[in-house]
Amino acid sequence: MSNDQKKYGADAVVQSLINHNVKFVFGIPGAKIDRVFDLLDHPTDPKAPQFVLVRHEQNAAFMAAGIGRITGEPGVVITTSGPGASNLATGLVTATAEGDPVLAISGQVQRTDLLRLTHQSMKNAALFEPITKYSAEVQDPENVSEVIANAYQAAASGKQGATFVSIPQDVTDSLVKTDVIRPMEPAKLGPASPVESTALAQRIKEAKCPVLLVGMRASDPEIARAIRNLVAETHLPVVETFQAAGVISRELEADFFGRIGLFRNQPGDKLLKHSDLVIAIGYDPIEYEPRNWNKSGEANIVVIDSVNIEIDKNFQPQTVLVGDISQTLDFLVPYMKGFKLSEEAQDYLGKLRVQLQTRDVPPEVKPDQTLCHPLSIVRELQKRTTDDMTVSVDVGSFYIWMARHFRSYKPRHLLFSNGMQTLGVALPWGIAAALVRPEHKSISVSGDGGFLFSAQDLETAVRLNLNLVHIIWNDGHYDMVKFQEEMKYDRSAAVKFGPVDFVKYAESFGATGLRVEKAEDLGKVLDQAFAINGPVIVDVPVDYSFNKELGGQILEDQFH
């Protein structure tokens, strides 16, 4: 075998990624896996994925998860051993909790050193086993490709999530003879039981006020299409979880009754409480625990999903239809021809519709006002965001305001971390969106706290000249913790930090930095930001004095 024909474990890694049609790989190199990075950064195959060097492994995991969430196909992150691997933990636990497919690969010490106290030796696979769907360490070079294929399949199937593969250095450096696993078509589910689907149609017709509760697995474009067809035929009211944002189109907005998550005080909560039949489609309890929207445990629930459900005392469905969600819904539609909601339901929904519309209106801006009202920021951002733009939202008080009031009309275009509620996701997700959808501006939103969890990768956005606007809601605190502490204890603790000049920070990276000096200038500054090519940071001082209304609970008598 000539040197040109020799294939190493590292070649099997890269060829496996090519065979799985991977478009991007995020990561940071290191000695234990540098042969893989040599091949990625100097590709000989035109189908090889684009390698994106990042500034922190956690951000690389977030970016891969962003790819996974937007495309539905596993995003890929590759790092070295030791802390290169362990820095992935937060990104991978977030991906697994929130249903984002990710394949993570890390280097490892040589096999002869695995049981020695050597530099960067640790039990990689054991570390990630509790927070991934699949975690394995390759022990033979000939098995590299099949381990990667199984990890990829696990990430992409069922409730999607993160998988992890550890590869010792001598495995990537060893010659291999076995051909890599061929590209494989994912397994296809059929529709749920036709008998149960027919019975469901009858139950909907008999209900006084049926409602669709759509969740994270409803964000698949094909499933969203099927839901829209059902809603167009029936005008069933729809409540979205945060991760189902955009499932209901602009044309069907009259049938949209808001999003639910965190606090039980939204129009959607009222509707679920009022309804005598809740049809949960692709809903995952981690998005918004059933104890919040079904406090009494007495709701009549039917589940349509591609995976089996987790049952608890507040989530005891009468029927569970498991199968391909879109096919199940398509089967249901013909049985719903001519369906109309009862007049009583239509009257109730009309009142909720008024609440939804009036609550989005911000107060008038005063001439001397410095701080911006949250609703003003949402409104001005909404005006400048097209349906094709992706908006990635970090975690903080602003994310509650955004989830409740910002409208989105395409699935997987408004992204939230509502399972782990992980700080720092917005900028990396924004980078992923800018790579996948380069023809449209990518918008990311964070607080001044969460921004600095991942801000070092602003350099990556600048290096790639990405079409990205990042908006910082700046108040000088970890405010989501602060306002909840104040509600509990009448005071806050451990939430105040010092100021950062984000304009100078942006400029030091080669990005554009803008600041809103007066509330009345907000729209003008956003216009300026959206007109600039390349990464832009916008510092917006925000008035969070209105936050206590976010955490209030609905009084039971409001439901009657």
Short mmCIF file of N, CA and C in Angstrom, two decimals, residues 140-244:
data_model
loop_
_atom_site.label_atom_id
_atom_site.label_comp_id
_atom_site.label_asym_id
_atom_site.label_seq_id
_atom_site.Cartn_x
_atom_site.Cartn_y
_atom_site.Cartn_z
N ASP A 140 -11.02 0.12 18.75
CA ASP A 140 -10.32 -0.50 17.63
C ASP A 140 -10.47 0.40 16.41
N PRO A 141 -9.40 0.69 15.71
CA PRO A 141 -9.49 1.58 14.53
C PRO A 141 -10.50 1.12 13.49
N GLU A 142 -10.67 -0.21 13.35
CA GLU A 142 -11.60 -0.71 12.33
C GLU A 142 -13.06 -0.41 12.68
N ASN A 143 -13.32 0.02 13.92
CA ASN A 143 -14.70 0.28 14.36
C ASN A 143 -15.08 1.76 14.33
N VAL A 144 -14.16 2.63 13.92
CA VAL A 144 -14.42 4.07 13.96
C VAL A 144 -15.72 4.42 13.23
N SER A 145 -15.83 3.96 12.02
CA SER A 145 -16.96 4.36 11.18
C SER A 145 -18.29 3.86 11.72
N GLU A 146 -18.33 2.62 12.21
CA GLU A 146 -19.62 2.10 12.68
C GLU A 146 -20.05 2.76 13.98
N VAL A 147 -19.10 3.13 14.84
CA VAL A 147 -19.46 3.85 16.06
C VAL A 147 -20.03 5.22 15.71
N ILE A 148 -19.39 5.92 14.78
CA ILE A 148 -19.89 7.23 14.36
C ILE A 148 -21.27 7.09 13.72
N ALA A 149 -21.47 6.06 12.89
CA ALA A 149 -22.77 5.85 12.24
C ALA A 149 -23.87 5.62 13.27
N ASN A 150 -23.58 4.82 14.29
CA ASN A 150 -24.58 4.56 15.33
C ASN A 150 -24.85 5.80 16.18
N ALA A 151 -23.80 6.57 16.45
CA ALA A 151 -23.98 7.82 17.21
C ALA A 151 -24.82 8.80 16.41
N TYR A 152 -24.56 8.92 15.12
CA TYR A 152 -25.32 9.83 14.27
C TYR A 152 -26.79 9.42 14.25
N GLN A 153 -27.02 8.12 14.08
CA GLN A 153 -28.40 7.62 14.03
C GLN A 153 -29.13 7.88 15.34
N ALA A 154 -28.45 7.69 16.47
CA ALA A 154 -29.08 7.93 17.78
C ALA A 154 -29.42 9.40 17.96
N ALA A 155 -28.53 10.29 17.51
CA ALA A 155 -28.78 11.73 17.63
C ALA A 155 -29.99 12.15 16.82
N ALA A 156 -30.18 11.51 15.66
CA ALA A 156 -31.21 11.95 14.71
C ALA A 156 -32.57 11.33 14.95
N SER A 157 -32.65 10.26 15.74
CA SER A 157 -33.90 9.51 15.83
C SER A 157 -34.62 9.72 17.15
N GLY A 158 -35.91 9.34 17.18
CA GLY A 158 -36.71 9.47 18.41
C GLY A 158 -36.78 10.90 18.86
N LYS A 159 -36.77 11.11 20.20
CA LYS A 159 -36.53 12.48 20.66
C LYS A 159 -35.07 12.74 20.38
N GLN A 160 -34.80 13.67 19.47
CA GLN A 160 -33.43 13.93 19.07
C GLN A 160 -32.62 14.48 20.25
N GLY A 161 -31.31 14.41 20.13
CA GLY A 161 -30.46 14.88 21.21
C GLY A 161 -29.00 14.71 20.87
N ALA A 162 -28.14 14.83 21.88
CA ALA A 162 -26.70 14.77 21.68
C ALA A 162 -26.18 13.35 21.84
N THR A 163 -25.15 13.02 21.07
CA THR A 163 -24.41 11.77 21.23
C THR A 163 -22.92 12.11 21.29
N PHE A 164 -22.13 11.19 21.84
CA PHE A 164 -20.71 11.48 22.07
C PHE A 164 -19.86 10.27 21.70
N VAL A 165 -18.77 10.55 21.00
CA VAL A 165 -17.80 9.51 20.63
C VAL A 165 -16.41 9.97 21.05
N SER A 166 -15.74 9.14 21.85
CA SER A 166 -14.37 9.40 22.28
C SER A 166 -13.43 8.54 21.44
N ILE A 167 -12.37 9.13 20.90
CA ILE A 167 -11.46 8.39 20.04
C ILE A 167 -10.02 8.58 20.53
N PRO A 168 -9.39 7.52 21.05
CA PRO A 168 -7.99 7.63 21.49
C PRO A 168 -7.07 8.04 20.35
N GLN A 169 -5.99 8.71 20.72
CA GLN A 169 -5.08 9.28 19.72
C GLN A 169 -4.49 8.19 18.82
N ASP A 170 -4.13 7.04 19.38
CA ASP A 170 -3.52 6.01 18.55
C ASP A 170 -4.54 5.35 17.62
N VAL A 171 -5.85 5.54 17.89
CA VAL A 171 -6.87 5.04 16.97
C VAL A 171 -6.95 5.92 15.73
N THR A 172 -6.94 7.24 15.92
CA THR A 172 -6.96 8.13 14.74
C THR A 172 -5.66 8.04 13.95
N ASP A 173 -4.58 7.64 14.63
CA ASP A 173 -3.27 7.56 13.96
C ASP A 173 -2.99 6.18 13.37
N SER A 174 -3.88 5.21 13.60
CA SER A 174 -3.67 3.84 13.11
C SER A 174 -4.19 3.66 11.69
N LEU A 175 -3.54 2.77 10.95
CA LEU A 175 -4.03 2.41 9.63
C LEU A 175 -5.32 1.60 9.76
N VAL A 176 -6.25 1.81 8.83
CA VAL A 176 -7.49 1.04 8.82
C VAL A 176 -7.69 0.43 7.43
N LYS A 177 -8.30 -0.75 7.43
CA LYS A 177 -8.56 -1.45 6.17
C LYS A 177 -10.05 -1.47 5.83
N THR A 178 -10.89 -1.37 6.86
CA THR A 178 -12.34 -1.51 6.66
C THR A 178 -12.92 -0.26 5.99
N ASP A 179 -13.77 -0.48 4.99
CA ASP A 179 -14.45 0.65 4.36
C ASP A 179 -15.42 1.29 5.34
N VAL A 180 -15.63 2.60 5.18
CA VAL A 180 -16.54 3.29 6.08
C VAL A 180 -17.99 2.90 5.77
N ILE A 181 -18.85 3.07 6.76
CA ILE A 181 -20.27 2.74 6.59
C ILE A 181 -20.87 3.60 5.49
N ARG A 182 -21.63 2.98 4.61
CA ARG A 182 -22.27 3.70 3.51
C ARG A 182 -23.34 4.66 4.03
N PRO A 183 -23.68 5.69 3.24
CA PRO A 183 -24.80 6.56 3.63
C PRO A 183 -26.07 5.74 3.78
N MET A 184 -26.85 6.04 4.81
CA MET A 184 -28.07 5.27 5.07
C MET A 184 -29.27 6.21 5.17
N GLU A 185 -30.40 5.75 4.66
CA GLU A 185 -31.64 6.49 4.79
C GLU A 185 -32.18 6.30 6.21
N PRO A 186 -32.66 7.36 6.84
CA PRO A 186 -33.23 7.20 8.19
C PRO A 186 -34.48 6.34 8.14
N ALA A 187 -34.73 5.62 9.24
CA ALA A 187 -35.94 4.79 9.33
C ALA A 187 -37.18 5.66 9.23
N LYS A 188 -38.19 5.14 8.54
CA LYS A 188 -39.43 5.90 8.34
C LYS A 188 -40.55 5.31 9.20
N LEU A 189 -41.20 6.16 9.96
CA LEU A 189 -42.38 5.75 10.71
C LEU A 189 -43.61 5.83 9.82
N GLY A 190 -44.62 5.03 10.11
CA GLY A 190 -45.91 5.17 9.46
C GLY A 190 -46.84 5.99 10.34
N PRO A 191 -48.06 6.22 9.88
CA PRO A 191 -49.02 6.97 10.70
C PRO A 191 -49.45 6.15 11.91
N ALA A 192 -50.00 6.84 12.91
CA ALA A 192 -50.58 6.14 14.06
C ALA A 192 -51.82 5.36 13.62
N SER A 193 -52.34 4.58 14.53
CA SER A 193 -53.49 3.72 14.25
C SER A 193 -54.64 4.48 13.57
N PRO A 194 -55.07 4.05 12.39
CA PRO A 194 -56.22 4.71 11.71
C PRO A 194 -57.49 4.68 12.56
N VAL A 195 -57.68 3.59 13.30
CA VAL A 195 -58.88 3.49 14.15
C VAL A 195 -58.87 4.59 15.20
N GLU A 196 -57.69 4.79 15.85
CA GLU A 196 -57.58 5.83 16.88
C GLU A 196 -57.73 7.22 16.26
N SER A 197 -57.20 7.41 15.06
CA SER A 197 -57.32 8.72 14.40
C SER A 197 -58.77 9.03 14.08
N THR A 198 -59.51 8.04 13.63
CA THR A 198 -60.93 8.23 13.34
C THR A 198 -61.70 8.55 14.63
N ALA A 199 -61.34 7.84 15.71
CA ALA A 199 -61.98 8.09 17.00
C ALA A 199 -61.67 9.50 17.49
N LEU A 200 -60.45 9.96 17.25
CA LEU A 200 -60.07 11.32 17.65
C LEU A 200 -60.91 12.36 16.93
N ALA A 201 -61.14 12.16 15.64
CA ALA A 201 -61.99 13.09 14.88
C ALA A 201 -63.36 13.21 15.53
N GLN A 202 -63.90 12.09 15.96
CA GLN A 202 -65.21 12.12 16.60
C GLN A 202 -65.15 12.85 17.94
N ARG A 203 -64.08 12.65 18.69
CA ARG A 203 -63.93 13.32 19.99
C ARG A 203 -63.83 14.84 19.81
N ILE A 204 -63.11 15.27 18.77
CA ILE A 204 -62.99 16.71 18.50
C ILE A 204 -64.36 17.30 18.20
N LYS A 205 -65.13 16.59 17.39
CA LYS A 205 -66.47 17.08 17.00
C LYS A 205 -67.41 17.17 18.20
N GLU A 206 -67.21 16.30 19.17
CA GLU A 206 -68.09 16.27 20.34
C GLU A 206 -67.66 17.27 21.42
N ALA A 207 -66.43 17.75 21.34
CA ALA A 207 -65.91 18.67 22.38
C ALA A 207 -66.52 20.05 22.22
N LYS A 208 -66.65 20.76 23.34
CA LYS A 208 -67.17 22.13 23.31
C LYS A 208 -66.09 23.12 22.90
N CYS A 209 -64.86 22.89 23.40
CA CYS A 209 -63.76 23.82 23.08
C CYS A 209 -62.44 23.06 22.99
N PRO A 210 -62.23 22.33 21.88
CA PRO A 210 -60.96 21.63 21.70
C PRO A 210 -59.83 22.60 21.38
N VAL A 211 -58.61 22.25 21.75
CA VAL A 211 -57.46 23.12 21.50
C VAL A 211 -56.25 22.26 21.15
N LEU A 212 -55.40 22.77 20.24
CA LEU A 212 -54.15 22.12 19.91
C LEU A 212 -53.02 22.75 20.74
N LEU A 213 -52.27 21.93 21.47
CA LEU A 213 -51.07 22.36 22.17
C LEU A 213 -49.89 21.80 21.39
N VAL A 214 -49.16 22.67 20.68
CA VAL A 214 -48.08 22.19 19.82
C VAL A 214 -46.74 22.45 20.50
N GLY A 215 -45.86 21.43 20.45
CA GLY A 215 -44.58 21.49 21.14
C GLY A 215 -43.39 21.33 20.22
N MET A 216 -42.24 21.05 20.82
CA MET A 216 -40.97 21.11 20.09
C MET A 216 -40.92 20.22 18.85
N ARG A 217 -41.50 19.01 18.92
CA ARG A 217 -41.42 18.12 17.76
C ARG A 217 -42.40 18.52 16.66
N ALA A 218 -43.26 19.49 16.95
CA ALA A 218 -44.14 20.04 15.91
C ALA A 218 -43.40 21.05 15.03
N SER A 219 -42.16 21.39 15.41
CA SER A 219 -41.43 22.42 14.64
C SER A 219 -40.81 21.87 13.36
N ASP A 220 -40.84 20.57 13.17
CA ASP A 220 -40.39 20.01 11.90
C ASP A 220 -41.24 20.59 10.77
N PRO A 221 -40.63 21.06 9.70
CA PRO A 221 -41.42 21.75 8.65
C PRO A 221 -42.56 20.91 8.08
N GLU A 222 -42.36 19.60 7.92
CA GLU A 222 -43.41 18.75 7.38
C GLU A 222 -44.58 18.62 8.37
N ILE A 223 -44.25 18.55 9.66
CA ILE A 223 -45.29 18.47 10.69
C ILE A 223 -46.03 19.81 10.77
N ALA A 224 -45.27 20.91 10.70
CA ALA A 224 -45.90 22.24 10.72
C ALA A 224 -46.87 22.38 9.56
N ARG A 225 -46.48 21.88 8.38
CA ARG A 225 -47.38 21.92 7.21
C ARG A 225 -48.68 21.17 7.51
N ALA A 226 -48.55 19.98 8.11
CA ALA A 226 -49.74 19.18 8.40
C ALA A 226 -50.64 19.86 9.44
N ILE A 227 -50.03 20.49 10.44
CA ILE A 227 -50.81 21.22 11.44
C ILE A 227 -51.54 22.38 10.79
N ARG A 228 -50.86 23.09 9.91
CA ARG A 228 -51.49 24.23 9.23
C ARG A 228 -52.68 23.76 8.38
N ASN A 229 -52.53 22.62 7.72
CA ASN A 229 -53.65 22.09 6.93
C ASN A 229 -54.85 21.78 7.81
N LEU A 230 -54.57 21.18 8.99
CA LEU A 230 -55.65 20.85 9.91
C LEU A 230 -56.32 22.13 10.43
N VAL A 231 -55.53 23.12 10.77
CA VAL A 231 -56.08 24.36 11.31
C VAL A 231 -56.84 25.13 10.24
N ALA A 232 -56.34 25.14 9.01
CA ALA A 232 -57.03 25.81 7.92
C ALA A 232 -58.41 25.19 7.67
N GLU A 233 -58.51 23.87 7.88
CA GLU A 233 -59.78 23.18 7.66
C GLU A 233 -60.74 23.38 8.83
N THR A 234 -60.21 23.43 10.06
CA THR A 234 -61.08 23.39 11.26
C THR A 234 -61.12 24.68 12.06
N HIS A 235 -60.06 25.51 11.92
CA HIS A 235 -59.86 26.70 12.76
C HIS A 235 -59.84 26.35 14.25
N LEU A 236 -59.29 25.18 14.55
CA LEU A 236 -59.05 24.83 15.95
C LEU A 236 -58.06 25.83 16.54
N PRO A 237 -58.29 26.30 17.75
CA PRO A 237 -57.35 27.23 18.37
C PRO A 237 -56.03 26.52 18.70
N VAL A 238 -54.94 27.27 18.58
CA VAL A 238 -53.60 26.70 18.78
C VAL A 238 -52.85 27.48 19.85
N VAL A 239 -52.22 26.74 20.76
CA VAL A 239 -51.29 27.31 21.74
C VAL A 239 -49.92 26.69 21.47
N GLU A 240 -48.88 27.52 21.37
CA GLU A 240 -47.53 27.04 21.12
C GLU A 240 -46.71 27.02 22.41
N THR A 241 -45.82 26.04 22.54
CA THR A 241 -44.72 26.18 23.50
C THR A 241 -43.69 27.11 22.88
N PHE A 242 -42.69 27.51 23.67
CA PHE A 242 -41.67 28.42 23.14
C PHE A 242 -40.95 27.79 21.95
N GLN A 243 -40.65 26.48 22.04
CA GLN A 243 -39.89 25.84 20.97
C GLN A 243 -40.73 25.52 19.74
N ALA A 244 -42.04 25.69 19.84
CA ALA A 244 -42.90 25.50 18.67
C ALA A 244 -43.19 26.82 17.96
#
